[in-house]
């Protein structure tokens, strides 16, 4: 995602004669308060390019970010008119129907190259470099046009009161899919391996901004000891990344504290309660030193 953001920023500047300001991406201050930071970005950015994927659509915070930006449109551009600043774009192929709030907005499927919505931007990035650059150039033009007509901001306090644009667990197309986060788990393995197994099965943690939010919240729970995202990049395979993170934490904290913090961070940043519950079952019993999982 960071590469796409960088490439898109360059094309926006090309369309805006290099005078564009305020281009921002999914960057969070390490150890900072990620919730108000995200709300502030959603309440002030000139345009929002939404990268659609199943994990994003199953994220309460994605739904909240969409809701905040749409509230600005409702308040300040009730009749439309100006170039539209809310631009949905398929990041990975979608396996489930879109929420109603997304379906009613014009997606960028019509932007060349033909068929990119079926493959997603990520696929184009690695398999069709020319098509990917062409897509960035065209989307950059849409962003520059929309940003030329400022959209008034929404204060953080107002943004906090906005409801998510859809309910993750009761979307219009049915309840969110249930997943067994312990499937294939070796219950005789060390607790570090079992915890890494569960973490690696949370697709939302493969999304750059959610992974950073997860690490930021984990740092808060550890007493402000921030986790540098560069040490655990999302480009690393999920299980290896999770294993290294858990091993790092295990050298500094008791197993019960480590697992409890990971469970809470997963619940609060991804909304995947099933994974959080599966992690909680791995917390060792203080009397028997055994976990509650089978």
mmCIF file of C-alpha atoms in Angstrom:
data_model
loop_
_atom_site.group_PDB
_atom_site.id
_atom_site.type_symbol
_atom_site.label_atom_id
_atom_site.label_comp_id
_atom_site.label_asym_id
_atom_site.label_seq_id
_atom_site.Cartn_x
_atom_site.Cartn_y
_atom_site.Cartn_z
ATOM 1 C CA UNK A 1 0.000 0.000 0.000
ATOM 2 C CA UNK A 2 2.848 2.393 0.768
ATOM 3 C CA UNK A 3 4.219 1.923 -2.744
ATOM 4 C CA UNK A 4 0.807 2.647 -4.266
ATOM 5 C CA UNK A 5 0.466 5.756 -2.105
ATOM 6 C CA UNK A 6 3.887 7.001 -3.209
ATOM 7 C CA UNK A 7 3.144 6.337 -6.882
ATOM 8 C CA UNK A 8 -0.276 7.980 -6.644
ATOM 9 C CA UNK A 9 1.171 11.029 -4.897
ATOM 10 C CA UNK A 10 3.627 11.553 -7.757
ATOM 11 C CA UNK A 11 0.863 11.429 -10.365
ATOM 12 C CA UNK A 12 -1.320 13.814 -8.349
ATOM 13 C CA UNK A 13 1.550 16.301 -8.374
ATOM 14 C CA UNK A 14 1.906 15.897 -12.133
ATOM 15 C CA UNK A 15 -1.757 16.764 -12.635
ATOM 16 C CA UNK A 16 -1.566 19.658 -10.172
ATOM 17 C CA UNK A 17 1.630 21.216 -11.591
ATOM 18 C CA UNK A 18 3.460 20.174 -8.409
ATOM 19 C CA UNK A 19 1.473 22.668 -6.339
ATOM 20 C CA UNK A 20 -0.633 20.126 -4.502
ATOM 21 C CA UNK A 21 -0.277 20.166 -0.717
ATOM 22 C CA UNK A 22 -1.577 18.024 2.087
ATOM 23 C CA UNK A 23 -1.176 14.652 0.378
ATOM 24 C CA UNK A 24 -1.214 12.148 3.230
ATOM 25 C CA UNK A 25 -1.350 8.396 3.630
ATOM 26 C CA UNK A 26 -1.803 5.721 6.282
ATOM 27 C CA UNK A 27 0.985 7.011 8.512
ATOM 28 C CA UNK A 28 0.584 6.972 12.287
ATOM 29 C CA UNK A 29 2.939 8.380 14.884
ATOM 30 C CA UNK A 30 4.622 5.551 16.761
ATOM 31 C CA UNK A 31 3.222 5.293 20.270
ATOM 32 C CA UNK A 32 0.600 7.929 19.494
ATOM 33 C CA UNK A 33 -3.164 7.855 19.934
ATOM 34 C CA UNK A 34 -4.109 6.153 16.668
ATOM 35 C CA UNK A 35 -7.887 6.580 17.003
ATOM 36 C CA UNK A 36 -7.971 10.398 17.080
ATOM 37 C CA UNK A 37 -5.227 10.476 14.435
ATOM 38 C CA UNK A 38 -7.315 8.429 12.010
ATOM 39 C CA UNK A 39 -10.429 10.471 12.758
ATOM 40 C CA UNK A 40 -8.494 13.695 12.219
ATOM 41 C CA UNK A 41 -7.241 12.482 8.822
ATOM 42 C CA UNK A 42 -10.745 11.446 7.752
ATOM 43 C CA UNK A 43 -12.151 14.756 8.935
ATOM 44 C CA UNK A 44 -9.621 16.934 7.107
ATOM 45 C CA UNK A 45 -8.297 15.223 3.944
ATOM 46 C CA UNK A 46 -9.364 16.717 0.625
ATOM 47 C CA UNK A 47 -10.013 13.361 -1.044
ATOM 48 C CA UNK A 48 -10.222 9.750 0.066
ATOM 49 C CA UNK A 49 -9.126 6.884 -2.176
ATOM 50 C CA UNK A 50 -10.566 3.760 -0.542
ATOM 51 C CA UNK A 51 -8.748 0.519 -1.348
ATOM 52 C CA UNK A 52 -11.382 -2.214 -1.231
ATOM 53 C CA UNK A 53 -10.561 -5.711 0.012
ATOM 54 C CA UNK A 54 -12.436 -8.288 2.069
ATOM 55 C CA UNK A 55 -10.409 -7.606 5.263
ATOM 56 C CA UNK A 56 -10.992 -3.863 4.900
ATOM 57 C CA UNK A 57 -14.721 -4.320 4.457
ATOM 58 C CA UNK A 58 -14.796 -6.544 7.547
ATOM 59 C CA UNK A 59 -13.050 -3.823 9.581
ATOM 60 C CA UNK A 60 -15.145 -1.576 11.802
ATOM 61 C CA UNK A 61 -12.560 1.174 11.430
ATOM 62 C CA UNK A 62 -12.786 1.075 7.644
ATOM 63 C CA UNK A 63 -16.546 1.460 8.014
ATOM 64 C CA UNK A 64 -16.018 4.325 10.462
ATOM 65 C CA UNK A 65 -13.543 6.150 8.210
ATOM 66 C CA UNK A 66 -15.969 5.866 5.305
ATOM 67 C CA UNK A 67 -18.786 7.119 7.531
ATOM 68 C CA UNK A 68 -16.852 10.198 8.664
ATOM 69 C CA UNK A 69 -15.921 11.215 5.124
ATOM 70 C CA UNK A 70 -19.454 10.588 3.862
ATOM 71 C CA UNK A 71 -20.812 12.745 6.699
ATOM 72 C CA UNK A 72 -18.679 15.621 5.414
ATOM 73 C CA UNK A 73 -20.200 15.142 1.964
ATOM 74 C CA UNK A 74 -23.704 15.049 3.427
ATOM 75 C CA UNK A 75 -23.149 18.292 5.343
ATOM 76 C CA UNK A 76 -21.146 20.325 2.869
ATOM 77 C CA UNK A 77 -22.081 18.929 -0.558
ATOM 78 C CA UNK A 78 -25.637 17.663 -0.241
ATOM 79 C CA UNK A 79 -26.338 18.232 -3.931
ATOM 80 C CA UNK A 80 -23.047 16.959 -5.354
ATOM 81 C CA UNK A 81 -21.783 19.153 -8.179
ATOM 82 C CA UNK A 82 -18.026 19.322 -7.691
ATOM 83 C CA UNK A 83 -15.712 16.456 -8.746
ATOM 84 C CA UNK A 84 -16.357 13.683 -6.256
ATOM 85 C CA UNK A 85 -13.655 13.258 -3.578
ATOM 86 C CA UNK A 86 -14.658 9.747 -2.355
ATOM 87 C CA UNK A 87 -12.997 7.310 -4.764
ATOM 88 C CA UNK A 88 -13.378 3.532 -4.133
ATOM 89 C CA UNK A 89 -10.804 1.326 -5.854
ATOM 90 C CA UNK A 90 -10.457 -2.474 -5.747
ATOM 91 C CA UNK A 91 -7.181 -3.444 -4.036
ATOM 92 C CA UNK A 92 -7.662 -7.219 -4.005
ATOM 93 C CA UNK A 93 -10.355 -9.324 -5.713
ATOM 94 C CA UNK A 94 -13.533 -9.317 -3.617
ATOM 95 C CA UNK A 95 -15.165 -12.588 -2.572
ATOM 96 C CA UNK A 96 -18.221 -11.126 -0.838
ATOM 97 C CA UNK A 97 -20.803 -8.497 -1.893
ATOM 98 C CA UNK A 98 -20.109 -4.878 -1.042
ATOM 99 C CA UNK A 99 -21.929 -3.117 1.815
ATOM 100 C CA UNK A 100 -24.792 -0.892 0.680
ATOM 101 C CA UNK A 101 -22.860 2.302 1.511
ATOM 102 C CA UNK A 102 -20.127 1.287 -0.929
ATOM 103 C CA UNK A 103 -22.452 -0.052 -3.604
ATOM 104 C CA UNK A 104 -24.255 3.271 -3.937
ATOM 105 C CA UNK A 105 -21.004 5.103 -4.745
ATOM 106 C CA UNK A 106 -19.434 5.112 -8.211
ATOM 107 C CA UNK A 107 -16.375 2.876 -8.065
ATOM 108 C CA UNK A 108 -13.391 3.379 -10.368
ATOM 109 C CA UNK A 109 -14.029 0.155 -12.274
ATOM 110 C CA UNK A 110 -14.523 2.169 -15.455
ATOM 111 C CA UNK A 111 -10.994 3.601 -15.268
ATOM 112 C CA UNK A 112 -8.642 1.896 -17.727
ATOM 113 C CA UNK A 113 -7.244 -0.726 -17.932
ATOM 114 C CA UNK A 114 -10.327 -2.815 -18.553
ATOM 115 C CA UNK A 115 -10.758 -5.620 -16.035
ATOM 116 C CA UNK A 116 -8.581 -4.166 -13.294
ATOM 117 C CA UNK A 117 -11.454 -4.441 -10.810
ATOM 118 C CA UNK A 118 -11.456 -8.223 -11.174
ATOM 119 C CA UNK A 119 -7.715 -8.446 -10.562
ATOM 120 C CA UNK A 120 -7.216 -5.577 -8.144
ATOM 121 C CA UNK A 121 -4.527 -2.900 -7.991
ATOM 122 C CA UNK A 122 -2.116 -5.147 -6.082
ATOM 123 C CA UNK A 123 -2.158 -7.727 -8.891
ATOM 124 C CA UNK A 124 -1.598 -5.031 -11.529
ATOM 125 C CA UNK A 125 1.321 -3.649 -9.548
ATOM 126 C CA UNK A 126 3.275 -6.895 -9.853
ATOM 127 C CA UNK A 127 2.032 -8.439 -13.100
ATOM 128 C CA UNK A 128 1.252 -5.488 -15.406
ATOM 129 C CA UNK A 129 3.573 -2.549 -14.623
ATOM 130 C CA UNK A 130 2.426 -0.503 -17.633
ATOM 131 C CA UNK A 131 -1.263 -0.963 -16.781
ATOM 132 C CA UNK A 132 -0.501 -0.141 -13.151
ATOM 133 C CA UNK A 133 1.253 3.127 -14.061
ATOM 134 C CA UNK A 134 -1.619 4.048 -16.384
ATOM 135 C CA UNK A 135 -4.121 3.406 -13.607
ATOM 136 C CA UNK A 136 -2.139 5.543 -11.139
ATOM 137 C CA UNK A 137 -1.993 8.366 -13.681
ATOM 138 C CA UNK A 138 -5.754 8.343 -14.297
ATOM 139 C CA UNK A 139 -6.668 8.057 -10.618
ATOM 140 C CA UNK A 140 -4.159 10.817 -9.829
ATOM 141 C CA UNK A 141 -6.035 13.077 -12.232
ATOM 142 C CA UNK A 142 -9.326 12.362 -10.444
ATOM 143 C CA UNK A 143 -7.739 13.076 -7.062
ATOM 144 C CA UNK A 144 -6.228 16.364 -8.276
ATOM 145 C CA UNK A 145 -9.545 17.522 -9.768
ATOM 146 C CA UNK A 146 -11.463 16.699 -6.605
ATOM 147 C CA UNK A 147 -8.866 18.301 -4.314
ATOM 148 C CA UNK A 148 -9.053 21.555 -6.297
ATOM 149 C CA UNK A 149 -12.495 22.150 -4.742
ATOM 150 C CA UNK A 150 -11.868 22.102 -0.968
ATOM 151 C CA UNK A 151 -14.182 20.074 1.255
ATOM 152 C CA UNK A 152 -14.672 21.742 4.675
ATOM 153 C CA UNK A 153 -13.251 19.775 7.615
ATOM 154 C CA UNK A 154 -15.072 17.985 10.395
ATOM 155 C CA UNK A 155 -13.681 18.365 13.908
ATOM 156 C CA UNK A 156 -12.394 15.286 15.710
ATOM 157 C CA UNK A 157 -15.119 15.610 18.341
ATOM 158 C CA UNK A 158 -17.769 15.655 15.602
ATOM 159 C CA UNK A 159 -16.100 12.760 13.808
ATOM 160 C CA UNK A 160 -16.191 10.677 16.996
ATOM 161 C CA UNK A 161 -19.986 10.876 17.038
ATOM 162 C CA UNK A 162 -20.381 9.545 13.474
ATOM 163 C CA UNK A 163 -21.592 5.952 13.217
ATOM 164 C CA UNK A 164 -19.735 3.459 10.972
ATOM 165 C CA UNK A 165 -21.141 3.387 7.435
ATOM 166 C CA UNK A 166 -22.026 -0.297 7.803
ATOM 167 C CA UNK A 167 -22.192 -2.907 10.556
ATOM 168 C CA UNK A 168 -19.376 -5.387 10.156
ATOM 169 C CA UNK A 169 -21.306 -8.232 11.788
ATOM 170 C CA UNK A 170 -24.645 -7.496 10.131
ATOM 171 C CA UNK A 171 -23.892 -6.266 6.626
ATOM 172 C CA UNK A 172 -26.629 -6.003 4.050
ATOM 173 C CA UNK A 173 -25.355 -9.132 2.364
ATOM 174 C CA UNK A 174 -25.489 -11.228 5.524
ATOM 175 C CA UNK A 175 -23.428 -11.890 8.614
ATOM 176 C CA UNK A 176 -19.666 -11.759 8.454
ATOM 177 C CA UNK A 177 -18.045 -15.074 7.712
ATOM 178 C CA UNK A 178 -16.962 -17.162 10.684
ATOM 179 C CA UNK A 179 -13.505 -18.628 10.647
ATOM 180 C CA UNK A 180 -11.810 -21.206 12.832
ATOM 181 C CA UNK A 181 -8.623 -19.416 13.814
ATOM 182 C CA UNK A 182 -7.222 -22.548 15.448
ATOM 183 C CA UNK A 183 -7.647 -24.794 12.387
ATOM 184 C CA UNK A 184 -4.450 -26.759 11.831
ATOM 185 C CA UNK A 185 -3.062 -25.699 15.205
ATOM 186 C CA UNK A 186 -0.673 -28.111 16.933
ATOM 187 C CA UNK A 187 -1.936 -27.908 20.512
ATOM 188 C CA UNK A 188 1.273 -29.499 21.799
ATOM 189 C CA UNK A 189 3.437 -26.745 20.304
ATOM 190 C CA UNK A 190 4.974 -24.020 22.507
ATOM 191 C CA UNK A 191 2.614 -21.176 23.358
ATOM 192 C CA UNK A 192 4.600 -18.779 21.167
ATOM 193 C CA UNK A 193 3.964 -20.957 18.105
ATOM 194 C CA UNK A 194 0.257 -21.326 18.880
ATOM 195 C CA UNK A 195 -0.176 -17.575 19.341
ATOM 196 C CA UNK A 196 1.675 -16.839 16.084
ATOM 197 C CA UNK A 197 -0.560 -19.369 14.312
ATOM 198 C CA UNK A 198 -3.729 -17.533 15.379
ATOM 199 C CA UNK A 199 -2.306 -14.097 14.542
ATOM 200 C CA UNK A 200 -1.248 -15.273 11.087
ATOM 201 C CA UNK A 201 -4.851 -16.249 10.293
ATOM 202 C CA UNK A 202 -6.189 -12.689 10.730
ATOM 203 C CA UNK A 203 -6.270 -11.252 7.157
ATOM 204 C CA UNK A 204 -6.853 -7.718 8.443
ATOM 205 C CA UNK A 205 -3.345 -7.728 9.921
ATOM 206 C CA UNK A 206 -1.955 -7.987 6.385
ATOM 207 C CA UNK A 207 -3.325 -4.514 5.647
ATOM 208 C CA UNK A 208 -0.663 -1.839 6.177
ATOM 209 C CA UNK A 209 -2.723 0.692 8.141
ATOM 210 C CA UNK A 210 -4.390 -1.937 10.351
ATOM 211 C CA UNK A 211 -1.067 -3.621 11.085
ATOM 212 C CA UNK A 212 0.392 -0.264 12.115
ATOM 213 C CA UNK A 213 -2.661 0.469 14.266
ATOM 214 C CA UNK A 214 -2.333 -2.977 15.854
ATOM 215 C CA UNK A 215 1.341 -2.375 16.707
ATOM 216 C CA UNK A 216 0.540 1.097 18.007
ATOM 217 C CA UNK A 217 -2.176 -0.231 20.325
ATOM 218 C CA UNK A 218 0.112 -3.048 21.452
ATOM 219 C CA UNK A 219 2.705 -0.438 22.376
ATOM 220 C CA UNK A 220 0.119 1.438 24.447
ATOM 221 C CA UNK A 221 -0.830 -1.730 26.307
ATOM 222 C CA UNK A 222 2.845 -2.356 27.066
ATOM 223 C CA UNK A 223 3.053 0.996 28.790
ATOM 224 C CA UNK A 224 4.026 3.179 25.855
ATOM 225 C CA UNK A 225 6.781 0.922 24.530
ATOM 226 C CA UNK A 226 6.167 1.436 20.824
ATOM 227 C CA UNK A 227 6.633 -1.287 18.218
ATOM 228 C CA UNK A 228 8.460 -0.047 15.122
ATOM 229 C CA UNK A 229 6.511 -1.271 12.030
ATOM 230 C CA UNK A 230 9.753 -1.357 10.039
ATOM 231 C CA UNK A 231 10.936 -4.280 12.180
ATOM 232 C CA UNK A 232 7.881 -6.361 11.256
ATOM 233 C CA UNK A 233 6.925 -5.298 7.700
ATOM 234 C CA UNK A 234 3.646 -6.549 6.252
ATOM 235 C CA UNK A 235 5.569 -7.738 3.195
ATOM 236 C CA UNK A 236 6.947 -10.579 5.329
ATOM 237 C CA UNK A 237 4.881 -13.811 5.329
ATOM 238 C CA UNK A 238 2.229 -13.608 8.041
ATOM 239 C CA UNK A 239 3.361 -16.550 10.186
ATOM 240 C CA UNK A 240 7.045 -15.567 10.121
ATOM 241 C CA UNK A 241 6.154 -11.964 10.971
ATOM 242 C CA UNK A 242 3.860 -12.998 13.829
ATOM 243 C CA UNK A 243 6.415 -15.511 15.136
ATOM 244 C CA UNK A 244 9.160 -12.901 15.334
ATOM 245 C CA UNK A 245 6.854 -10.429 17.070
ATOM 246 C CA UNK A 246 5.685 -12.976 19.651
ATOM 247 C CA UNK A 247 9.250 -14.149 20.279
ATOM 248 C CA UNK A 248 10.326 -10.537 20.819
ATOM 249 C CA UNK A 249 7.539 -9.976 23.349
ATOM 250 C CA UNK A 250 8.180 -13.301 25.109
ATOM 251 C CA UNK A 251 11.704 -12.185 26.017
ATOM 252 C CA UNK A 252 10.318 -9.145 27.848
ATOM 253 C CA UNK A 253 6.955 -10.160 29.323
ATOM 254 C CA UNK A 254 5.148 -13.100 30.902
ATOM 255 C CA UNK A 255 3.112 -15.265 28.552
ATOM 256 C CA UNK A 256 -0.187 -14.296 30.193
ATOM 257 C CA UNK A 257 0.466 -10.561 29.760
ATOM 258 C CA UNK A 258 1.728 -10.950 26.201
ATOM 259 C CA UNK A 259 -1.255 -12.991 25.034
ATOM 260 C CA UNK A 260 -3.780 -10.765 26.820
ATOM 261 C CA UNK A 261 -2.336 -7.651 25.158
ATOM 262 C CA UNK A 262 -2.280 -9.285 21.733
ATOM 263 C CA UNK A 263 -5.890 -10.418 22.143
ATOM 264 C CA UNK A 264 -7.061 -6.944 23.143
ATOM 265 C CA UNK A 265 -5.073 -5.239 20.366
ATOM 266 C CA UNK A 266 -6.585 -7.579 17.761
ATOM 267 C CA UNK A 267 -10.106 -6.982 19.071
ATOM 268 C CA UNK A 268 -9.810 -3.194 19.179
ATOM 269 C CA UNK A 269 -7.987 -2.599 15.894
ATOM 270 C CA UNK A 270 -9.463 -5.236 13.583
ATOM 271 C CA UNK A 271 -12.813 -6.045 15.171
ATOM 272 C CA UNK A 272 -12.136 -9.763 14.591
ATOM 273 C CA UNK A 273 -13.541 -11.034 17.874
ATOM 274 C CA UNK A 274 -13.110 -14.679 16.862
ATOM 275 C CA UNK A 275 -9.338 -14.295 16.676
ATOM 276 C CA UNK A 276 -9.251 -12.293 19.905
ATOM 277 C CA UNK A 277 -11.238 -15.006 21.686
ATOM 278 C CA UNK A 278 -8.981 -17.727 20.265
ATOM 279 C CA UNK A 279 -5.948 -15.876 21.621
ATOM 280 C CA UNK A 280 -7.564 -15.413 25.031
ATOM 281 C CA UNK A 281 -8.029 -19.191 25.290
ATOM 282 C CA UNK A 282 -4.259 -19.569 24.976
ATOM 283 C CA UNK A 283 -3.560 -17.580 28.161
ATOM 284 C CA UNK A 284 -1.943 -19.994 30.668
ATOM 285 C CA UNK A 285 -3.874 -20.841 33.807
ATOM 286 C CA UNK A 286 -1.908 -19.360 36.752
ATOM 287 C CA UNK A 287 -2.357 -22.569 38.772
ATOM 288 C CA UNK A 288 -1.762 -25.256 36.143
ATOM 289 C CA UNK A 289 0.347 -23.281 33.629
ATOM 290 C CA UNK A 290 -1.863 -24.830 30.947
ATOM 291 C CA UNK A 291 -4.034 -22.897 28.484
ATOM 292 C CA UNK A 292 -7.780 -23.251 28.027
ATOM 293 C CA UNK A 293 -7.547 -24.360 24.399
ATOM 294 C CA UNK A 294 -8.184 -28.086 23.785
#
